[in-house]
Amino acid sequence: MVTYNGASYLRQQLDSILPQLGEQDELVISDDGSKDGTCSILQEYQDREAKIRILQGPRQGVKKNVQHVLQNVRGRYIFLSDQDDIWLPEKLKRVLQEFQNQQVSIVIHDAQVCSGEDCSTTLMGSFFAFRGAGAGVLKNMIKNTYIGCCMAFRRELLEIVCPIPNQIEMHDQWIGILGDYFVGKSCFLKEPLLLYRRHEENQSAMTHYGIGKMLRNRLVFFFFFWKRVFCIYRKRVCTLF
């Protein structure tokens, strides 16, 4: 989890995650210099939960904070989490079931989009339907349907996706497409396992950018994607000799 000034909804998120964790699991949280009550809440939960590990983020924005926390996780399966959503009770169990298929490298599940203090107002029943979600490198280069807060992946992806280029728009598309390309197939699980909260402080938008920015974002992503592909193949070839 990455946090930044998330005190308003953080307790609900933590309370939805922690009961699902087993003895071998941990919740790693990188805070990027919050100035509200976020750090106090995190410390309160850490004082009573040994499963929580708190990191000081690099204070360079959300992508670098995500990269920071990914470089400090220790688990076999990595679940990404925002600071303001609510995990539904079967989320962890259902996603881990999909990883029993050894060909699956990433699992992305559906979500209900909601609003309100307790997520009681449903804005849409399926985020997948809204985005036209599905796997595929070209498909997700044209229109990203990877959702970071609904994503889990195998540890093997870390050496491929890190470092995350700061020039790209968001990290979820980067992780999803590189995982699809190099490691194995993505599983789009058509079950809503999360309440995806929308409010004024959301980092991501539900609306499209203008055509100019959309085109620029795709060209930038395309450039850095193929740059990473080239670097990885070059490294693998050098390892052979």
mmCIF file of C-alpha atoms in Angstrom:
data_model
loop_
_atom_site.group_PDB
_atom_site.id
_atom_site.type_symbol
_atom_site.label_atom_id
_atom_site.label_comp_id
_atom_site.label_asym_id
_atom_site.label_seq_id
_atom_site.Cartn_x
_atom_site.Cartn_y
_atom_site.Cartn_z
ATOM 1 C CA MET A 1 0.000 0.000 0.000
ATOM 2 C CA VAL A 2 1.111 3.543 -0.691
ATOM 3 C CA THR A 3 -0.313 6.429 1.314
ATOM 4 C CA TYR A 4 -0.374 10.193 1.102
ATOM 5 C CA ASN A 5 -2.793 12.337 3.116
ATOM 6 C CA GLY A 6 -5.270 9.467 3.238
ATOM 7 C CA ALA A 7 -6.593 9.777 6.788
ATOM 8 C CA SER A 8 -10.232 10.181 5.725
ATOM 9 C CA TYR A 9 -10.739 6.579 4.593
ATOM 10 C CA LEU A 10 -7.585 4.756 5.712
ATOM 11 C CA ARG A 11 -9.115 2.986 8.719
ATOM 12 C CA GLN A 12 -11.826 1.386 6.576
ATOM 13 C CA GLN A 13 -9.214 0.108 4.135
ATOM 14 C CA LEU A 14 -6.959 -1.301 6.848
ATOM 15 C CA ASP A 15 -9.911 -2.932 8.624
ATOM 16 C CA SER A 16 -10.890 -4.671 5.389
ATOM 17 C CA ILE A 17 -7.382 -5.996 4.652
ATOM 18 C CA LEU A 18 -5.978 -7.135 7.985
ATOM 19 C CA PRO A 19 -8.570 -9.853 8.816
ATOM 20 C CA GLN A 20 -7.750 -11.574 5.520
ATOM 21 C CA LEU A 21 -4.004 -11.889 6.158
ATOM 22 C CA GLY A 22 -2.466 -15.155 7.329
ATOM 23 C CA GLU A 23 0.440 -15.643 9.710
ATOM 24 C CA GLN A 24 2.979 -15.541 6.888
ATOM 25 C CA ASP A 25 1.536 -12.419 5.264
ATOM 26 C CA GLU A 26 2.478 -8.798 5.836
ATOM 27 C CA LEU A 27 1.090 -5.409 4.906
ATOM 28 C CA VAL A 28 3.905 -3.126 3.725
ATOM 29 C CA ILE A 29 2.958 0.555 3.619
ATOM 30 C CA SER A 30 5.065 3.348 2.154
ATOM 31 C CA ASP A 31 3.932 6.815 3.231
ATOM 32 C CA ASP A 32 5.077 9.636 0.975
ATOM 33 C CA GLY A 33 5.224 12.431 3.537
ATOM 34 C CA SER A 34 1.600 12.774 4.663
ATOM 35 C CA LYS A 35 0.730 15.992 6.459
ATOM 36 C CA ASP A 36 -2.660 14.972 7.836
ATOM 37 C CA GLY A 37 -3.362 12.228 10.379
ATOM 38 C CA THR A 38 -2.274 9.349 8.128
ATOM 39 C CA CYS A 39 0.985 8.611 9.954
ATOM 40 C CA SER A 40 -0.715 8.603 13.357
ATOM 41 C CA ILE A 41 -3.285 6.097 12.104
ATOM 42 C CA LEU A 42 -0.583 3.885 10.612
ATOM 43 C CA GLN A 43 1.399 3.959 13.847
ATOM 44 C CA GLU A 44 -1.718 3.113 15.857
ATOM 45 C CA TYR A 45 -2.387 0.049 13.715
ATOM 46 C CA GLN A 46 1.269 -1.006 13.674
ATOM 47 C CA ASP A 47 1.386 -0.885 17.484
ATOM 48 C CA ARG A 48 -1.250 -3.620 17.655
ATOM 49 C CA GLU A 49 -0.569 -5.512 14.413
ATOM 50 C CA ALA A 50 2.770 -7.234 13.886
ATOM 51 C CA LYS A 51 1.808 -7.828 10.233
ATOM 52 C CA ILE A 52 2.256 -4.124 9.366
ATOM 53 C CA ARG A 53 5.598 -2.686 8.200
ATOM 54 C CA ILE A 54 5.793 1.055 7.552
ATOM 55 C CA LEU A 55 8.310 2.685 5.208
ATOM 56 C CA GLN A 56 9.181 6.312 4.578
ATOM 57 C CA GLY A 57 8.512 7.057 0.924
ATOM 58 C CA PRO A 58 10.869 8.959 -1.411
ATOM 59 C CA ARG A 59 8.489 11.958 -1.707
ATOM 60 C CA GLN A 60 8.744 11.964 -5.494
ATOM 61 C CA GLY A 61 5.138 11.193 -6.411
ATOM 62 C CA VAL A 62 2.934 8.128 -6.589
ATOM 63 C CA LYS A 63 4.926 6.095 -9.164
ATOM 64 C CA LYS A 64 8.187 6.376 -7.247
ATOM 65 C CA ASN A 65 6.372 5.585 -4.014
ATOM 66 C CA VAL A 66 4.927 2.435 -5.606
ATOM 67 C CA GLN A 67 8.394 1.500 -6.845
ATOM 68 C CA HIS A 68 9.792 2.078 -3.354
ATOM 69 C CA VAL A 69 7.319 -0.224 -1.670
ATOM 70 C CA LEU A 70 7.731 -2.909 -4.363
ATOM 71 C CA GLN A 71 11.476 -2.921 -3.805
ATOM 72 C CA ASN A 72 10.884 -3.638 -0.124
ATOM 73 C CA VAL A 73 8.276 -6.412 -0.228
ATOM 74 C CA ARG A 74 9.206 -9.997 0.631
ATOM 75 C CA GLY A 75 6.167 -12.045 -0.348
ATOM 76 C CA ARG A 76 5.664 -14.585 -3.101
ATOM 77 C CA TYR A 77 2.455 -12.878 -4.223
ATOM 78 C CA ILE A 78 2.152 -9.099 -4.195
ATOM 79 C CA PHE A 79 -1.222 -7.378 -3.857
ATOM 80 C CA LEU A 80 -1.422 -3.672 -4.664
ATOM 81 C CA SER A 81 -3.707 -1.522 -2.548
ATOM 82 C CA ASP A 82 -4.866 2.068 -2.551
ATOM 83 C CA GLN A 83 -5.462 3.883 0.723
ATOM 84 C CA ASP A 84 -9.163 4.579 0.315
ATOM 85 C CA ASP A 85 -10.956 1.487 -1.030
ATOM 86 C CA ILE A 86 -12.497 -1.484 0.783
ATOM 87 C CA TRP A 87 -11.478 -5.099 0.190
ATOM 88 C CA LEU A 88 -14.434 -7.473 0.139
ATOM 89 C CA PRO A 89 -14.042 -10.481 2.471
ATOM 90 C CA GLU A 90 -13.190 -13.122 -0.165
ATOM 91 C CA LYS A 91 -10.664 -11.047 -2.138
ATOM 92 C CA LEU A 92 -7.412 -12.572 -0.902
ATOM 93 C CA LYS A 93 -8.688 -16.148 -0.970
ATOM 94 C CA ARG A 94 -10.191 -15.897 -4.461
ATOM 95 C CA VAL A 95 -7.129 -14.280 -6.022
ATOM 96 C CA LEU A 96 -4.780 -16.876 -4.528
ATOM 97 C CA GLN A 97 -6.970 -19.614 -5.999
ATOM 98 C CA GLU A 98 -6.296 -18.212 -9.476
ATOM 99 C CA PHE A 99 -2.532 -18.361 -8.872
ATOM 100 C CA GLN A 100 -2.792 -22.146 -8.547
ATOM 101 C CA ASN A 101 -2.642 -22.042 -12.344
ATOM 102 C CA GLN A 102 1.131 -21.757 -12.840
ATOM 103 C CA GLN A 103 0.667 -19.985 -16.186
ATOM 104 C CA VAL A 104 -1.029 -17.019 -14.516
ATOM 105 C CA SER A 105 1.387 -14.214 -13.659
ATOM 106 C CA ILE A 106 -1.115 -11.442 -12.836
ATOM 107 C CA VAL A 107 -4.662 -11.483 -11.497
ATOM 108 C CA ILE A 108 -6.945 -8.466 -11.947
ATOM 109 C CA HIS A 109 -10.413 -8.710 -10.461
ATOM 110 C CA ASP A 110 -13.513 -6.630 -11.041
ATOM 111 C CA ALA A 111 -14.731 -3.914 -8.650
ATOM 112 C CA GLN A 112 -17.879 -2.061 -7.742
ATOM 113 C CA VAL A 113 -17.440 1.693 -8.091
ATOM 114 C CA CYS A 114 -18.937 3.527 -5.151
ATOM 115 C CA SER A 115 -18.953 6.746 -3.173
ATOM 116 C CA GLY A 116 -19.900 7.969 0.300
ATOM 117 C CA GLU A 117 -18.425 7.674 3.767
ATOM 118 C CA ASP A 118 -19.098 3.931 3.934
ATOM 119 C CA CYS A 119 -19.172 3.261 0.150
ATOM 120 C CA SER A 120 -22.946 2.867 0.415
ATOM 121 C CA THR A 121 -23.705 4.554 -2.923
ATOM 122 C CA THR A 122 -23.020 2.299 -5.929
ATOM 123 C CA LEU A 123 -22.034 4.287 -9.008
ATOM 124 C CA MET A 124 -21.521 1.242 -11.239
ATOM 125 C CA GLY A 125 -21.695 -2.471 -10.582
ATOM 126 C CA SER A 126 -18.746 -3.465 -12.772
ATOM 127 C CA PHE A 127 -15.611 -1.473 -13.479
ATOM 128 C CA PHE A 128 -14.643 -4.157 -16.012
ATOM 129 C CA ALA A 129 -17.763 -3.407 -18.047
ATOM 130 C CA PHE A 130 -17.077 0.323 -17.931
ATOM 131 C CA ARG A 131 -13.481 -0.095 -19.130
ATOM 132 C CA GLY A 132 -13.996 -3.040 -21.486
ATOM 133 C CA ALA A 133 -11.371 -4.894 -19.448
ATOM 134 C CA GLY A 134 -9.331 -7.773 -20.828
ATOM 135 C CA ALA A 135 -5.821 -9.092 -21.354
ATOM 136 C CA GLY A 136 -3.490 -8.381 -24.257
ATOM 137 C CA VAL A 137 -0.415 -6.234 -24.837
ATOM 138 C CA LEU A 138 -1.708 -4.249 -27.828
ATOM 139 C CA LYS A 139 -5.209 -3.879 -26.359
ATOM 140 C CA ASN A 140 -3.861 -2.375 -23.144
ATOM 141 C CA MET A 141 -1.396 -0.130 -24.921
ATOM 142 C CA ILE A 142 -4.316 1.413 -26.796
ATOM 143 C CA LYS A 143 -6.610 1.526 -23.766
ATOM 144 C CA ASN A 144 -5.338 0.491 -20.348
ATOM 145 C CA THR A 145 -7.667 -1.851 -18.461
ATOM 146 C CA TYR A 146 -5.244 -2.881 -15.732
ATOM 147 C CA ILE A 147 -6.451 -1.523 -12.388
ATOM 148 C CA GLY A 148 -3.720 -1.186 -9.777
ATOM 149 C CA CYS A 149 -5.974 -1.474 -6.718
ATOM 150 C CA CYS A 150 -7.448 -4.707 -8.161
ATOM 151 C CA MET A 151 -4.095 -6.220 -9.143
ATOM 152 C CA ALA A 152 -1.915 -8.969 -7.693
ATOM 153 C CA PHE A 153 1.142 -10.537 -9.297
ATOM 154 C CA ARG A 154 3.964 -13.006 -8.769
ATOM 155 C CA ARG A 155 7.223 -11.827 -7.265
ATOM 156 C CA GLU A 156 9.087 -12.774 -10.455
ATOM 157 C CA LEU A 157 7.725 -9.652 -12.138
ATOM 158 C CA LEU A 158 9.677 -7.301 -9.878
ATOM 159 C CA GLU A 159 12.979 -7.636 -11.728
ATOM 160 C CA ILE A 160 11.155 -6.803 -14.960
ATOM 161 C CA VAL A 161 8.949 -3.881 -13.912
ATOM 162 C CA CYS A 162 11.408 -2.048 -11.638
ATOM 163 C CA PRO A 163 12.485 0.658 -11.987
ATOM 164 C CA ILE A 164 9.208 2.239 -13.071
ATOM 165 C CA PRO A 165 9.821 5.124 -15.519
ATOM 166 C CA ASN A 166 8.634 8.389 -14.058
ATOM 167 C CA GLN A 167 7.632 9.636 -17.510
ATOM 168 C CA ILE A 168 4.766 7.146 -17.988
ATOM 169 C CA GLU A 169 1.256 7.976 -16.805
ATOM 170 C CA MET A 170 0.673 5.241 -14.194
ATOM 171 C CA HIS A 171 2.282 2.101 -12.850
ATOM 172 C CA ASP A 172 -0.577 -0.393 -13.299
ATOM 173 C CA GLN A 173 -0.409 -0.393 -17.111
ATOM 174 C CA TRP A 174 3.379 -0.801 -16.932
ATOM 175 C CA ILE A 175 3.200 -3.801 -14.595
ATOM 176 C CA GLY A 176 0.333 -5.446 -16.469
ATOM 177 C CA ILE A 177 1.735 -5.200 -19.974
ATOM 178 C CA LEU A 178 5.292 -6.191 -19.054
ATOM 179 C CA GLY A 179 3.938 -9.137 -17.097
ATOM 180 C CA ASP A 180 1.811 -10.208 -20.065
ATOM 181 C CA TYR A 181 4.744 -9.871 -22.439
ATOM 182 C CA PHE A 182 7.494 -11.607 -20.448
ATOM 183 C CA VAL A 183 6.126 -13.857 -17.717
ATOM 184 C CA GLY A 184 2.709 -15.322 -18.454
ATOM 185 C CA LYS A 185 -0.912 -14.622 -19.053
ATOM 186 C CA SER A 186 -3.040 -12.195 -17.111
ATOM 187 C CA CYS A 187 -6.233 -13.485 -15.520
ATOM 188 C CA PHE A 188 -9.158 -11.054 -15.532
ATOM 189 C CA LEU A 189 -11.375 -12.396 -12.767
ATOM 190 C CA LYS A 190 -14.949 -11.270 -13.401
ATOM 191 C CA GLU A 191 -15.885 -11.032 -9.745
ATOM 192 C CA PRO A 192 -16.168 -7.712 -7.881
ATOM 193 C CA LEU A 193 -13.837 -8.208 -4.926
ATOM 194 C CA LEU A 194 -13.348 -4.561 -4.001
ATOM 195 C CA LEU A 195 -15.353 -1.395 -3.405
ATOM 196 C CA TYR A 196 -13.561 1.175 -5.561
ATOM 197 C CA ARG A 197 -14.194 4.501 -3.886
ATOM 198 C CA ARG A 198 -14.455 7.694 -5.902
ATOM 199 C CA HIS A 199 -14.020 11.070 -4.212
ATOM 200 C CA GLU A 200 -12.432 14.468 -4.769
ATOM 201 C CA GLU A 201 -8.892 13.414 -3.836
ATOM 202 C CA ASN A 202 -8.573 10.359 -6.149
ATOM 203 C CA GLN A 203 -5.203 10.116 -7.925
ATOM 204 C CA SER A 204 -6.768 8.519 -11.010
ATOM 205 C CA ALA A 205 -9.568 9.907 -13.155
ATOM 206 C CA MET A 206 -12.691 8.196 -14.547
ATOM 207 C CA THR A 207 -12.798 10.483 -17.594
ATOM 208 C CA HIS A 208 -10.608 10.462 -20.702
ATOM 209 C CA TYR A 209 -7.872 13.017 -21.323
ATOM 210 C CA GLY A 210 -7.936 15.188 -24.423
ATOM 211 C CA ILE A 211 -6.734 13.600 -27.650
ATOM 212 C CA GLY A 212 -3.358 15.374 -27.502
ATOM 213 C CA LYS A 213 -2.482 14.115 -24.036
ATOM 214 C CA MET A 214 -3.839 10.645 -24.785
ATOM 215 C CA LEU A 215 -1.602 10.387 -27.853
ATOM 216 C CA ARG A 216 1.411 11.688 -25.950
ATOM 217 C CA ASN A 217 0.872 9.206 -23.100
ATOM 218 C CA ARG A 218 0.703 6.280 -25.521
ATOM 219 C CA LEU A 219 3.831 7.338 -27.403
ATOM 220 C CA VAL A 220 5.765 7.800 -24.155
ATOM 221 C CA PHE A 221 4.626 4.411 -22.881
ATOM 222 C CA PHE A 222 5.448 2.747 -26.199
ATOM 223 C CA PHE A 223 8.967 4.209 -26.136
ATOM 224 C CA PHE A 224 9.782 3.141 -22.577
ATOM 225 C CA PHE A 225 8.153 -0.264 -23.018
ATOM 226 C CA TRP A 226 10.318 -1.190 -25.984
ATOM 227 C CA LYS A 227 13.362 0.314 -24.301
ATOM 228 C CA ARG A 228 12.783 -2.038 -21.352
ATOM 229 C CA VAL A 229 12.149 -4.992 -23.660
ATOM 230 C CA PHE A 230 15.450 -4.337 -25.428
ATOM 231 C CA CYS A 231 17.356 -4.029 -22.150
ATOM 232 C CA ILE A 232 15.917 -7.277 -20.772
ATOM 233 C CA TYR A 233 16.657 -9.256 -23.942
ATOM 234 C CA ARG A 234 20.181 -7.833 -24.078
ATOM 235 C CA LYS A 235 20.758 -8.844 -20.470
ATOM 236 C CA ARG A 236 19.481 -12.354 -21.140
ATOM 237 C CA VAL A 237 21.699 -12.757 -24.193
ATOM 238 C CA CYS A 238 24.750 -11.548 -22.269
ATOM 239 C CA THR A 239 23.981 -14.080 -19.515
ATOM 240 C CA LEU A 240 24.263 -16.894 -22.072
ATOM 241 C CA PHE A 241 27.878 -16.070 -22.898
#
